[in-house]
CSV table of C-alpha atoms and ligand atoms in Angstrom, one decimal:
chain,number,residue,atom,x,y,z
A,1,MET,CA,0.1,-0.5,-0.3
A,2,ASN,CA,1.3,3.8,-0.7
A,3,ASN,CA,1.0,6.6,1.6
A,4,LEU,CA,-1.2,8.0,-0.4
A,5,SER,CA,-4.8,7.0,-2.8
A,6,ASP,CA,-4.9,7.6,-6.4
A,7,PHE,CA,-8.6,8.0,-5.9
A,8,GLY,CA,-11.0,8.7,-2.9
A,9,LEU,CA,-15.0,7.8,-3.4
A,10,ILE,CA,-17.8,9.2,-0.8
A,11,GLY,CA,-20.8,7.0,-0.4
A,12,LEU,CA,-20.8,3.3,-0.1
A,13,ALA,CA,-24.4,2.2,-1.3
A,14,VAL,CA,-24.3,-0.5,-3.6
A,15,MET,CA,-23.4,1.5,-6.4
A,16,GLY,CA,-20.4,3.6,-4.7
A,17,GLN,CA,-18.8,0.2,-3.6
A,18,ASN,CA,-19.2,-1.2,-7.0
A,19,LEU,CA,-17.6,1.9,-8.5
A,20,VAL,CA,-14.6,1.5,-5.8
A,21,LEU,CA,-14.4,-2.1,-6.9
A,22,ASN,CA,-14.1,-1.6,-10.6
A,23,VAL,CA,-11.3,1.1,-9.3
A,24,GLU,CA,-9.4,-0.5,-7.5
A,25,SER,CA,-9.5,-4.0,-9.5
A,26,ARG,CA,-7.6,-1.9,-12.8
A,27,GLY,CA,-4.7,-1.4,-10.4
A,28,PHE,CA,-5.2,1.8,-8.4
A,29,GLN,CA,-5.5,2.8,-4.5
A,30,VAL,CA,-8.4,3.6,-3.3
A,31,SER,CA,-9.6,5.7,-0.2
A,32,VAL,CA,-13.1,5.5,0.5
A,33,TYR,CA,-15.8,7.4,3.6
A,34,ASN,CA,-19.0,6.9,4.0
A,35,ARG,CA,-21.3,9.0,7.3
A,36,THR,CA,-21.9,6.1,8.2
A,37,GLY,CA,-18.6,4.5,9.2
A,38,ASP,CA,-19.9,1.0,10.2
A,39,ALA,CA,-20.4,0.7,6.3
A,40,THR,CA,-16.5,2.1,5.5
A,41,ASP,CA,-15.2,-0.5,8.1
A,42,ALA,CA,-17.8,-3.1,6.8
A,43,PHE,CA,-16.8,-2.6,3.2
A,44,VAL,CA,-13.6,-2.9,4.1
A,45,ALA,CA,-13.5,-5.7,5.8
A,46,ALA,CA,-15.3,-7.5,3.6
A,47,HIS,CA,-12.7,-6.9,0.9
A,48,ALA,CA,-9.2,-7.3,3.3
A,49,ASP,CA,-7.4,-8.6,0.0
A,50,LYS,CA,-7.9,-5.2,-1.9
A,51,LYS,CA,-5.8,-1.5,-1.9
A,52,LEU,CA,-8.9,0.2,-0.3
A,53,VAL,CA,-8.3,2.6,2.9
A,54,PRO,CA,-10.6,3.3,4.9
A,55,THR,CA,-11.4,6.8,6.5
A,56,HIS,CA,-13.4,7.9,9.1
A,57,THR,CA,-13.4,11.6,9.0
A,58,VAL,CA,-13.9,13.9,5.4
A,59,ALA,CA,-10.6,15.5,6.6
A,60,GLU,CA,-8.9,11.6,7.1
A,61,PHE,CA,-10.2,11.3,3.6
A,62,VAL,CA,-9.1,13.9,2.1
A,63,GLN,CA,-5.5,13.8,3.4
A,64,SER,CA,-5.1,10.5,2.4
A,65,LEU,CA,-5.5,11.2,-1.1
A,66,SER,CA,-2.4,12.3,-3.6
A,67,LYS,CA,-2.9,15.7,-5.4
A,68,PRO,CA,-4.6,16.7,-7.6
A,69,ARG,CA,-6.9,14.7,-5.5
A,70,ARG,CA,-9.4,13.3,-6.9
A,71,VAL,CA,-12.9,12.7,-5.0
A,72,MET,CA,-15.9,11.3,-6.6
A,73,LEU,CA,-19.2,11.2,-4.9
A,74,MET,CA,-21.4,8.7,-4.9
A,75,VAL,CA,-24.4,9.9,-2.8
A,76,LYS,CA,-28.3,10.3,-2.9
A,77,ALA,CA,-29.0,12.8,-5.5
A,78,GLY,CA,-30.1,16.4,-4.4
A,79,ALA,CA,-29.5,18.0,-1.2
A,80,ALA,CA,-26.8,15.1,-0.3
A,81,VAL,CA,-24.3,15.8,-2.7
A,82,ASP,CA,-24.4,20.4,-1.5
A,83,ALA,CA,-24.4,18.8,2.0
A,84,VAL,CA,-20.6,16.8,1.0
A,85,ILE,CA,-18.9,19.5,-0.9
A,86,GLU,CA,-19.7,22.0,1.6
A,87,GLN,CA,-17.5,19.7,3.6
A,88,LEU,CA,-14.7,19.0,1.2
A,89,ILE,CA,-14.9,22.9,0.7
A,90,PRO,CA,-12.5,24.1,3.3
A,91,LEU,CA,-10.0,20.8,3.1
A,92,LEU,CA,-9.4,20.6,-0.6
A,93,ASP,CA,-6.7,22.4,-2.5
A,94,ALA,CA,-6.4,24.4,-5.7
A,95,ASN,CA,-6.7,22.6,-8.9
A,96,ASP,CA,-8.2,19.2,-7.0
A,97,ILE,CA,-10.8,17.3,-8.9
A,98,VAL,CA,-14.6,16.6,-7.8
A,99,ILE,CA,-16.4,14.4,-9.9
A,100,ASP,CA,-20.4,14.1,-8.9
A,101,GLY,CA,-21.5,10.1,-9.9
A,102,GLY,CA,-24.7,10.3,-9.1
A,103,ASN,CA,-28.4,11.3,-11.3
A,104,SER,CA,-28.3,14.4,-10.8
A,105,LEU,CA,-30.4,16.9,-12.6
A,106,PHE,CA,-28.3,18.9,-15.1
A,107,THR,CA,-29.2,22.4,-13.8
A,108,ASP,CA,-28.0,21.1,-10.1
A,109,THR,CA,-24.4,20.0,-12.1
A,110,GLU,CA,-24.2,23.8,-13.5
A,111,ARG,CA,-24.4,25.6,-10.4
A,112,ARG,CA,-22.4,23.1,-8.0
A,113,ASP,CA,-19.9,23.7,-11.2
A,114,ALA,CA,-20.2,27.3,-11.2
A,115,TRP,CA,-19.3,27.1,-7.1
A,116,LEU,CA,-16.5,25.2,-7.1
A,117,THR,CA,-14.7,27.0,-10.5
A,118,ALA,CA,-15.4,30.2,-8.6
A,119,LYS,CA,-13.6,28.4,-5.4
A,120,GLY,CA,-10.3,27.0,-7.6
A,121,PHE,CA,-11.4,23.7,-8.1
A,122,ARG,CA,-12.3,21.9,-10.6
A,123,PHE,CA,-15.7,19.3,-11.0
A,124,ILE,CA,-16.9,16.8,-13.1
A,125,GLY,CA,-20.9,15.9,-13.4
A,126,ALA,CA,-20.4,12.2,-14.6
A,127,GLY,CA,-23.6,10.5,-15.5
A,128,VAL,CA,-22.7,6.4,-15.0
A,129,SER,CA,-25.0,4.1,-16.6
A,130,GLY,CA,-25.8,0.4,-16.0
A,131,GLY,CA,-26.8,-0.3,-12.8
A,132,GLU,CA,-25.1,-2.1,-9.8
A,133,GLU,CA,-23.6,-4.7,-12.2
A,134,GLY,CA,-22.2,-2.2,-14.8
A,135,ALA,CA,-20.9,-0.2,-12.2
A,136,ARG,CA,-18.7,-3.3,-11.0
A,137,LYS,CA,-17.7,-4.5,-14.4
A,138,GLY,CA,-18.0,-1.3,-16.8
A,139,PRO,CA,-20.4,1.3,-16.9
A,140,SER,CA,-21.1,3.9,-19.8
A,141,ILE,CA,-20.1,7.0,-18.6
A,142,MET,CA,-21.0,10.6,-19.6
A,143,PRO,CA,-18.5,13.0,-17.6
A,144,GLY,CA,-19.0,16.9,-18.5
A,145,GLY,CA,-17.1,19.9,-17.1
A,146,PRO,CA,-13.6,21.5,-18.5
A,147,ALA,CA,-11.2,19.9,-20.9
A,148,SER,CA,-8.5,20.0,-17.9
A,149,SER,CA,-10.9,17.9,-15.4
A,150,TRP,CA,-11.3,15.5,-17.6
A,151,GLU,CA,-7.5,14.2,-19.2
A,152,ALA,CA,-7.1,14.6,-15.1
A,153,MET,CA,-9.5,11.5,-14.9
A,154,ARG,CA,-9.2,10.5,-18.2
A,155,PRO,CA,-6.9,7.4,-17.1
A,156,ILE,CA,-9.4,6.5,-14.7
A,157,PHE,CA,-12.9,6.5,-16.6
A,158,GLU,CA,-11.5,4.8,-19.6
A,159,SER,CA,-9.8,1.8,-17.3
A,160,ILE,CA,-13.2,1.2,-15.8
A,161,ALA,CA,-15.4,2.1,-18.3
A,162,ALA,CA,-17.4,-0.5,-20.2
A,163,LYS,CA,-15.2,-1.6,-23.4
A,164,VAL,CA,-17.2,-2.1,-26.9
A,165,ASP,CA,-14.6,-3.1,-29.4
A,166,GLY,CA,-11.7,-2.4,-27.3
A,167,ALA,CA,-12.8,1.2,-27.4
A,168,PRO,CA,-14.2,2.6,-23.8
A,169,CYS,CA,-17.4,3.8,-23.1
A,170,VAL,CA,-16.8,6.9,-22.0
A,171,MET,CA,-15.9,10.8,-24.1
A,172,HIS,CA,-15.4,14.0,-22.7
A,173,ILE,CA,-19.4,15.3,-23.3
A,174,GLY,CA,-19.1,18.5,-23.0
A,175,PRO,CA,-18.7,21.3,-20.2
A,176,GLY,CA,-20.9,21.8,-17.1
A,177,GLY,CA,-24.3,20.2,-16.9
A,178,ALA,CA,-23.6,18.8,-20.2
A,179,GLY,CA,-22.8,15.1,-19.1
A,180,HIS,CA,-25.3,15.2,-16.3
A,181,TYR,CA,-27.8,15.8,-19.7
A,182,VAL,CA,-26.6,13.3,-21.6
A,183,LYS,CA,-27.4,10.7,-18.7
A,184,MET,CA,-30.9,12.0,-18.1
A,185,ILE,CA,-31.6,11.8,-21.7
A,186,HIS,CA,-30.3,8.4,-21.8
A,187,ASN,CA,-32.7,7.4,-18.9
A,188,GLY,CA,-35.7,9.3,-20.9
A,189,ILE,CA,-34.6,6.8,-24.1
A,190,GLU,CA,-34.5,3.9,-22.0
A,191,TYR,CA,-37.9,4.8,-20.9
A,192,GLY,CA,-39.4,4.5,-24.2
A,193,ASP,CA,-37.4,2.0,-25.3
A,194,MET,CA,-38.9,-0.9,-22.0
A,195,GLN,CA,-42.1,0.7,-22.4
A,196,LEU,CA,-42.3,-0.2,-26.3
A,197,ILE,CA,-41.2,-4.0,-25.5
A,198,CYS,CA,-43.7,-3.8,-22.6
A,199,GLU,CA,-46.4,-3.0,-25.5
A,200,ALA,CA,-45.0,-5.9,-27.9
A,201,TYR,CA,-46.1,-8.2,-24.6
A,202,SER,CA,-49.0,-7.4,-24.2
A,203,LEU,CA,-50.1,-7.8,-28.2
A,204,PHE,CA,-48.4,-11.0,-27.8
A,205,LYS,CA,-50.5,-11.4,-24.8
A,206,ALA,CA,-53.3,-11.1,-26.0
A,207,ALA,CA,-53.0,-13.2,-28.5
A,208,GLY,CA,-53.0,-16.0,-26.4
A,209,MET,CA,-48.9,-16.6,-26.0
A,210,THR,CA,-47.6,-17.8,-23.0
A,211,ALA,CA,-44.5,-16.3,-20.8
A,212,ASP,CA,-42.4,-19.0,-22.0
A,213,GLU,CA,-43.6,-18.4,-26.0
A,214,MET,CA,-43.0,-15.0,-25.6
A,215,ALA,CA,-39.4,-15.5,-24.0
A,216,ASP,CA,-38.2,-17.6,-27.2
A,217,VAL,CA,-39.3,-14.8,-29.2
A,218,PHE,CA,-37.7,-12.1,-27.2
A,219,ASP,CA,-34.4,-14.0,-27.0
A,220,ALA,CA,-34.4,-15.0,-31.1
A,221,TRP,CA,-34.9,-11.2,-31.3
A,222,ASN,CA,-31.9,-10.7,-29.4
A,223,GLU,CA,-30.0,-12.6,-32.0
A,224,GLY,CA,-31.3,-10.0,-34.6
A,225,ASP,CA,-30.9,-6.4,-35.4
A,226,LEU,CA,-33.0,-5.6,-32.3
A,227,HIS,CA,-30.1,-7.2,-30.0
A,228,SER,CA,-29.6,-5.2,-27.0
A,229,TYR,CA,-29.6,-5.2,-22.9
A,230,LEU,CA,-33.2,-4.7,-23.0
A,231,ILE,CA,-34.8,-7.5,-25.1
A,232,GLN,CA,-32.2,-9.8,-23.3
A,233,ILE,CA,-33.6,-9.7,-19.9
A,234,THR,CA,-36.7,-9.3,-20.8
A,235,GLY,CA,-36.5,-12.9,-22.5
A,236,LYS,CA,-34.6,-14.1,-19.0
A,237,ALA,CA,-37.7,-12.0,-16.9
A,238,LEU,CA,-40.4,-13.9,-18.8
A,239,ARG,CA,-39.0,-17.1,-18.3
A,240,GLN,CA,-38.8,-17.1,-14.5
A,241,ARG,CA,-40.8,-19.0,-12.6
A,242,ASP,CA,-42.3,-18.1,-9.3
A,243,PRO,CA,-40.6,-20.6,-7.0
A,244,GLU,CA,-43.5,-20.2,-4.4
A,245,THR,CA,-46.1,-21.5,-7.1
A,246,GLY,CA,-44.5,-22.2,-9.7
A,247,GLN,CA,-46.0,-19.6,-12.2
A,248,PRO,CA,-44.5,-17.6,-14.5
A,249,MET,CA,-43.0,-14.3,-12.5
A,250,VAL,CA,-43.7,-11.8,-15.0
A,251,ASP,CA,-47.6,-13.1,-14.1
A,252,LEU,CA,-47.4,-12.7,-10.1
A,253,ILE,CA,-46.2,-9.2,-10.5
A,254,LEU,CA,-48.5,-6.0,-9.7
A,255,ASP,CA,-48.9,-3.7,-13.0
A,256,LYS,CA,-48.0,-0.5,-11.3
A,257,ALA,CA,-44.7,1.2,-12.7
A,258,GLY,CA,-42.2,3.0,-10.2
A,259,GLN,CA,-40.4,6.0,-11.7
A,260,LYS,CA,-37.4,8.1,-9.8
A,261,GLY,CA,-38.4,11.4,-11.5
A,262,THR,CA,-35.5,11.6,-15.1
A,263,GLY,CA,-38.1,10.4,-17.2
A,264,GLN,CA,-40.0,13.4,-16.4
A,265,TRP,CA,-37.1,15.9,-16.3
A,266,THR,CA,-36.7,14.8,-20.1
A,267,LEU,CA,-39.7,16.0,-20.5
A,268,MET,CA,-39.8,19.3,-18.4
A,269,ASN,CA,-36.9,20.0,-20.9
A,270,ALA,CA,-38.5,19.7,-24.2
A,271,ALA,CA,-41.0,21.8,-23.2
A,272,ASP,CA,-38.8,23.9,-22.1
A,273,ASN,CA,-37.7,24.0,-25.9
A,274,ALA,CA,-40.4,23.2,-28.0
A,275,VAL,CA,-39.2,20.0,-28.6
A,276,VAL,CA,-41.3,17.2,-29.3
A,277,VAL,CA,-40.7,13.8,-27.9
A,278,SER,CA,-44.0,11.8,-27.6
A,279,THR,CA,-42.5,8.2,-27.9
A,280,ILE,CA,-40.9,9.5,-24.6
A,281,ASN,CA,-43.7,11.0,-23.0
A,282,ALA,CA,-45.9,8.5,-23.6
A,283,ALA,CA,-43.9,5.9,-21.9
A,284,VAL,CA,-43.5,8.4,-18.9
A,285,GLU,CA,-47.3,8.7,-19.2
A,286,ALA,CA,-47.8,4.8,-19.6
A,287,ARG,CA,-46.1,4.2,-15.8
A,288,VAL,CA,-48.4,7.3,-14.8
A,289,LEU,CA,-51.6,5.3,-16.0
A,290,SER,CA,-50.3,2.1,-14.5
A,291,SER,CA,-49.7,3.9,-11.3
A,292,MET,CA,-53.6,4.3,-11.4
A,293,LYS,CA,-54.6,0.9,-10.6
A,294,ALA,CA,-57.8,1.2,-8.0
A,295,LEU,CA,-59.0,3.6,-11.4
A,296,ARG,CA,-58.8,1.2,-14.0
A,297,VAL,CA,-60.2,-1.5,-12.0
A,298,ALA,CA,-63.3,0.2,-11.1
A,299,ALA,CA,-63.4,1.6,-15.0
A,300,SER,CA,-62.8,-1.8,-16.0
A,301,SER,CA,-66.1,-3.1,-15.1
A,302,GLN,CA,-67.9,0.3,-16.5
A,303,LEU,CA,-66.7,0.8,-19.4
A,304,SER,CA,-66.9,-1.0,-22.1
A,305,GLY,CA,-64.3,-1.4,-25.3
A,306,PRO,CA,-63.9,-4.4,-27.8
A,307,GLU,CA,-62.3,-7.5,-26.6
A,308,ALA,CA,-59.1,-7.7,-26.4
A,309,THR,CA,-58.1,-11.2,-27.8
A,310,LEU,CA,-56.6,-11.3,-31.1
A,311,GLU,CA,-56.7,-14.2,-33.4
A,312,VAL,CA,-54.1,-13.8,-35.7
A,313,ASP,CA,-51.8,-15.9,-37.7
A,314,ARG,CA,-49.2,-15.8,-34.5
A,315,GLN,CA,-45.8,-16.3,-36.8
A,316,GLN,CA,-47.3,-12.9,-38.7
A,317,LEU,CA,-47.7,-10.5,-35.7
A,318,ILE,CA,-44.6,-12.1,-34.3
A,319,ALA,CA,-42.7,-10.5,-37.7
A,320,GLN,CA,-45.2,-7.3,-37.6
A,321,VAL,CA,-44.5,-6.3,-33.8
A,322,HIS,CA,-40.9,-6.8,-34.4
A,323,ASP,CA,-41.0,-3.9,-37.3
A,324,ALA,CA,-43.3,-2.3,-35.7
A,325,LEU,CA,-41.0,-2.1,-32.6
A,326,TYR,CA,-37.9,-1.7,-34.4
A,327,ALA,CA,-39.9,1.5,-36.3
A,328,SER,CA,-41.1,3.0,-32.8
A,329,LYS,CA,-37.7,2.2,-31.4
A,330,VAL,CA,-35.4,4.5,-33.8
A,331,LEU,CA,-38.0,7.4,-33.6
A,332,SER,CA,-37.9,7.2,-29.6
A,333,TYR,CA,-34.0,7.9,-30.5
A,334,ALA,CA,-34.2,10.6,-32.8
A,335,GLN,CA,-36.8,12.5,-30.5
A,336,GLY,CA,-33.9,12.4,-27.9
A,337,LEU,CA,-31.0,13.0,-30.2
A,338,ASP,CA,-33.6,16.0,-31.5
A,339,LEU,CA,-33.3,17.5,-27.9
A,340,MET,CA,-29.9,17.2,-27.4
A,341,ARG,CA,-29.2,18.3,-30.4
A,342,THR,CA,-31.3,21.7,-29.4
A,343,MET,CA,-30.0,21.9,-26.6
A,344,SER,CA,-26.1,21.5,-27.8
A,345,ASP,CA,-26.9,24.4,-30.0
A,346,LYS,CA,-28.5,26.8,-27.4
A,347,LYS,CA,-26.1,26.2,-24.5
A,348,ASP,CA,-22.7,25.9,-27.5
A,349,TRP,CA,-22.1,22.5,-26.2
A,350,ALA,CA,-20.8,20.8,-28.9
A,351,LEU,CA,-22.5,17.9,-28.4
A,352,ASP,CA,-21.5,14.5,-30.9
A,353,LEU,CA,-24.3,12.6,-31.1
A,354,GLY,CA,-22.1,9.9,-33.1
A,355,GLY,CA,-19.7,9.6,-30.1
A,356,ILE,CA,-22.6,9.3,-27.6
A,357,ALA,CA,-24.3,6.8,-29.5
A,358,SER,CA,-21.3,4.9,-29.5
A,359,ILE,CA,-20.3,5.0,-25.6
A,360,TRP,CA,-24.4,3.9,-25.3
A,361,ARG,CA,-23.0,0.4,-27.4
A,362,GLY,CA,-22.0,-0.9,-24.0
A,363,GLY,CA,-22.1,-1.2,-20.1
A,364,CYS,CA,-25.6,1.1,-20.1
A,365,ILE,CA,-29.2,0.4,-19.8
A,366,ILE,CA,-29.6,0.8,-23.3
A,367,ARG,CA,-26.6,-0.9,-24.9
A,368,ALA,CA,-28.0,-2.2,-28.1
A,369,ARG,CA,-26.5,-3.6,-31.5
A,370,PHE,CA,-28.2,-0.4,-33.8
A,371,LEU,CA,-26.5,2.1,-32.0
A,372,ASN,CA,-23.8,1.6,-34.7
A,373,HIS,CA,-26.2,2.9,-37.6
A,374,ILE,CA,-26.5,6.3,-35.1
A,375,THR,CA,-23.1,6.1,-35.2
A,376,GLU,CA,-22.1,6.1,-38.7
A,377,ALA,CA,-25.5,8.3,-39.4
A,378,TYR,CA,-23.7,11.6,-37.7
A,379,ARG,CA,-20.5,10.0,-38.4
A,380,ALA,CA,-21.3,11.0,-42.5
A,381,ASP,CA,-23.0,13.6,-41.7
A,382,PRO,CA,-22.5,15.3,-38.5
A,383,THR,CA,-24.7,18.1,-39.8
A,384,LEU,CA,-27.9,15.4,-40.0
A,385,PRO,CA,-31.2,17.2,-39.5
A,386,HIS,CA,-33.0,14.4,-38.2
A,387,LEU,CA,-32.4,10.6,-37.8
A,388,MET,CA,-35.0,9.4,-40.1
A,389,LEU,CA,-33.4,11.5,-42.7
A,390,ALA,CA,-30.2,9.4,-42.8
A,391,PRO,CA,-29.9,6.4,-45.5
A,392,PHE,CA,-30.0,3.7,-43.3
A,393,PHE,CA,-33.2,4.8,-41.2
A,394,LYS,CA,-34.9,6.6,-43.9
A,395,ASN,CA,-34.7,3.1,-45.2
A,396,LEU,CA,-35.3,0.7,-42.4
A,397,LEU,CA,-39.2,3.2,-41.7
A,398,ASN,CA,-39.7,3.2,-45.7
A,399,THR,CA,-39.4,-0.9,-45.2
A,400,ASN,CA,-41.0,-1.5,-41.9
A,401,GLN,CA,-44.0,1.3,-42.0
A,402,GLN,CA,-46.9,-1.1,-43.2
A,403,ALA,CA,-46.4,-3.5,-40.6
A,404,TRP,CA,-45.7,-1.0,-37.9
A,405,ARG,CA,-49.4,0.6,-38.8
A,406,GLU,CA,-50.9,-2.8,-39.0
A,407,VAL,CA,-49.7,-3.5,-35.5
A,408,VAL,CA,-51.2,0.3,-34.3
A,409,ALA,CA,-54.8,-0.1,-36.4
A,410,LEU,CA,-54.8,-3.8,-34.9
A,411,ALA,CA,-54.3,-2.7,-31.1
A,412,ALA,CA,-56.8,0.2,-31.6
A,413,SER,CA,-59.5,-2.5,-32.9
A,414,HIS,CA,-59.0,-4.4,-30.1
A,415,GLY,CA,-58.7,-1.6,-27.6
A,416,ILE,CA,-55.3,-2.4,-27.0
A,417,PRO,CA,-53.7,0.4,-25.3
A,418,VAL,CA,-50.2,1.1,-27.5
A,419,PRO,CA,-49.3,4.5,-26.8
A,420,ALA,CA,-45.7,4.8,-27.8
A,421,PHE,CA,-45.9,2.4,-31.0
A,422,SER,CA,-48.6,4.8,-31.7
A,423,ALA,CA,-46.9,8.1,-30.4
A,424,SER,CA,-44.0,7.5,-32.7
A,425,LEU,CA,-46.4,6.9,-36.1
A,426,SER,CA,-47.7,9.7,-35.6
A,427,TYR,CA,-44.6,11.6,-34.9
A,428,PHE,CA,-43.6,10.3,-37.7
A,429,ASP,CA,-46.5,10.6,-40.3
A,430,SER,CA,-46.6,14.3,-39.0
A,431,LEU,CA,-42.7,14.7,-39.8
A,432,ARG,CA,-43.3,13.6,-43.2
A,433,THR,CA,-46.2,15.1,-44.1
A,434,GLU,CA,-45.6,18.5,-46.4
A,435,ARG,CA,-49.0,19.9,-45.7
A,436,LEU,CA,-50.7,19.1,-42.2
A,437,SER,CA,-53.8,20.8,-41.1
A,438,ALA,CA,-52.1,23.7,-39.0
A,439,ASN,CA,-53.7,26.6,-42.1
A,440,LEU,CA,-56.7,26.0,-39.9
A,441,LEU,CA,-55.5,26.3,-36.9
A,442,GLN,CA,-53.8,29.8,-38.0
A,443,ALA,CA,-57.4,30.4,-39.3
A,444,GLN,CA,-58.9,30.1,-35.7
A,445,ARG,CA,-56.1,32.0,-34.2
A,446,ASP,CA,-56.3,34.8,-36.1
A,447,PHE,CA,-60.3,35.0,-36.4
A,448,PHE,CA,-60.4,35.2,-32.2
A,449,GLY,CA,-57.0,36.6,-31.8
A,450,ALA,CA,-56.1,39.0,-34.7
A,451,HIS,CA,-52.9,36.9,-34.4
A,452,THR,CA,-52.3,36.6,-38.3
A,453,TYR,CA,-50.5,33.9,-40.8
A,454,GLU,CA,-48.7,33.8,-43.8
A,455,ARG,CA,-50.0,32.6,-47.1
A,456,VAL,CA,-48.7,30.0,-49.5
A,457,ASP,CA,-48.6,32.5,-52.4
A,458,LYS,CA,-46.9,34.8,-50.7
A,459,PRO,CA,-43.3,35.5,-49.7
A,460,ALA,CA,-42.5,34.1,-46.4
A,461,GLY,CA,-42.5,36.2,-43.3
A,462,GLN,CA,-45.2,38.9,-44.8
A,463,TRP,CA,-48.4,38.8,-42.4
A,464,PHE,CA,-51.9,38.9,-43.1
A,465,HIS,CA,-54.8,39.4,-41.2
A,466,THR,CA,-58.5,38.7,-42.4
A,467,ALA,CA,-61.7,40.3,-41.5
A,468,TRP,CA,-63.5,37.4,-40.1
A,469,PRO,CA,-67.3,37.3,-39.8
A,470,GLU,CA,-68.8,38.6,-36.4
A,471,VAL,CA,-70.3,35.4,-34.4
A,472,ILE,CA,-73.8,36.0,-33.4
A,473,GLU,CA,-74.6,33.4,-30.8
B,1,2AM,P1,-25.4,6.8,4.3
B,1,2AM,O1,-25.2,4.7,4.5
B,1,2AM,O2,-24.6,7.5,5.9
B,1,2AM,O3,-26.9,6.5,5.0
B,1,2AM,C1,-26.8,6.3,-1.1
B,1,2AM,O4,-27.9,7.1,0.2
B,1,2AM,C2,-25.5,7.1,0.0
B,1,2AM,O5,-25.5,8.4,0.5
B,1,2AM,C3,-25.4,6.7,0.7
B,1,2AM,O6,-24.2,5.8,1.1
B,1,2AM,C4,-25.4,7.5,1.9
B,1,2AM,O7,-24.5,7.1,3.3
B,1,2AM,C5,-25.0,8.3,1.2
B,1,2AM,N1,-25.7,10.0,1.8
B,1,2AM,C6,-27.2,9.9,1.8
B,1,2AM,N2,-27.3,11.4,2.2
B,1,2AM,C7,-25.7,12.5,2.7
B,1,2AM,C8,-25.9,12.9,3.1
B,1,2AM,N3,-26.1,14.0,3.6
B,1,2AM,N4,-24.2,12.9,3.7
B,1,2AM,C9,-23.2,12.2,3.6
B,1,2AM,N5,-23.3,11.1,2.3
B,1,2AM,C10,-24.7,11.0,2.3
């Protein structure tokens, strides 16, 4: 053991512990501190063979680190992050680096960045995705902050991150809150992916498939272009049996979804920037609707609907749902990318969208084979106005849309809710329609509020008003 550690981590909940073990396994000596000292001692005792230094006060922790100090916080997002930073400030030296690896809201990260930078310290807001297993074996890391801080942390980040084709799943995302922002979008996209899979499941269920039969479908999909962590775990989850009853585990789980807020943050940011993320929105709202269980139970016996039983060719349904899921997923990602591009322009973050897609290929929850195509699309054209216009995706949407329409129509005619499939389809149809119905909307606005309108037969930027007839009620 050396006198001083290379790295220090505060907050020894499971994510923190696993990150420490990951960093240590790459040859670094790590100091650890937890508000509750028992957790520190228990953790270090359980890993007595490792280069871990337990500390019991923040001062002892700081003194145990080599300079410039690299201090990572893995504490509960919110007030706890500020509380720990307050404790660190009097103890740190200029140029020491504080990394917040929690799920912080990016605007909090911007505030902390300004606060610490003004005091001469360096701050990194790093999104870390991959859950407990990712933290231990290799997460996807999205660090934001000044380039010099990134360079100082780069050796550690690159060695602990997941690797895909030898490339680490980490890159300098941008300044200030950019890292946590991109992690937030990652989570919004994750909500969309999960909901789309659940809608596929609901259609298979309506077609009378058993959990094992569905598991076979997801396993097969995982061998193809939908290959991804979420498809893989869905297959495994469907196959799981309850040891008590022997029934499929999923059949015994209550249909009320929880959420921790990152999906809602994505919606709020989209609303702030007038960017449409309708698929992600549908996914967040589907969780909200699911949580209204008592109302749904009451309504189910009072409001009628068609029989939710699909008497269809099963193989054909599976193929169609595959295509609908893939097309819907593409537009969900396109929405997340559109929001990132908008914020990147607004904040001068210079986000590398292709690079971001490539560091999502490993370690994180949305890791998937198809992300390669997103990277290729932005490498080929960094100014791509929208993902659906990239050659690969244009072709995919043109090919898959017939099946996609049939699936949405089938679901609607049988009263099976598919909010994310249909949100993606409406988004697609709106964006590929040259003339929408907003001419009438403009007429209405001008009618009641003299808001004026442009004309199709006059140059853009010329505004007109009509003397609409008086309304007599
Ligand atoms: P604890 O074990 O002492 O509760 C996740 O909750 C992690 O954040 C835990 O390690 C927890 O420490 C830590 N944490 C939560 N609030 C904190 C605070 N105000 N100060 C320091 N650590 C905190």
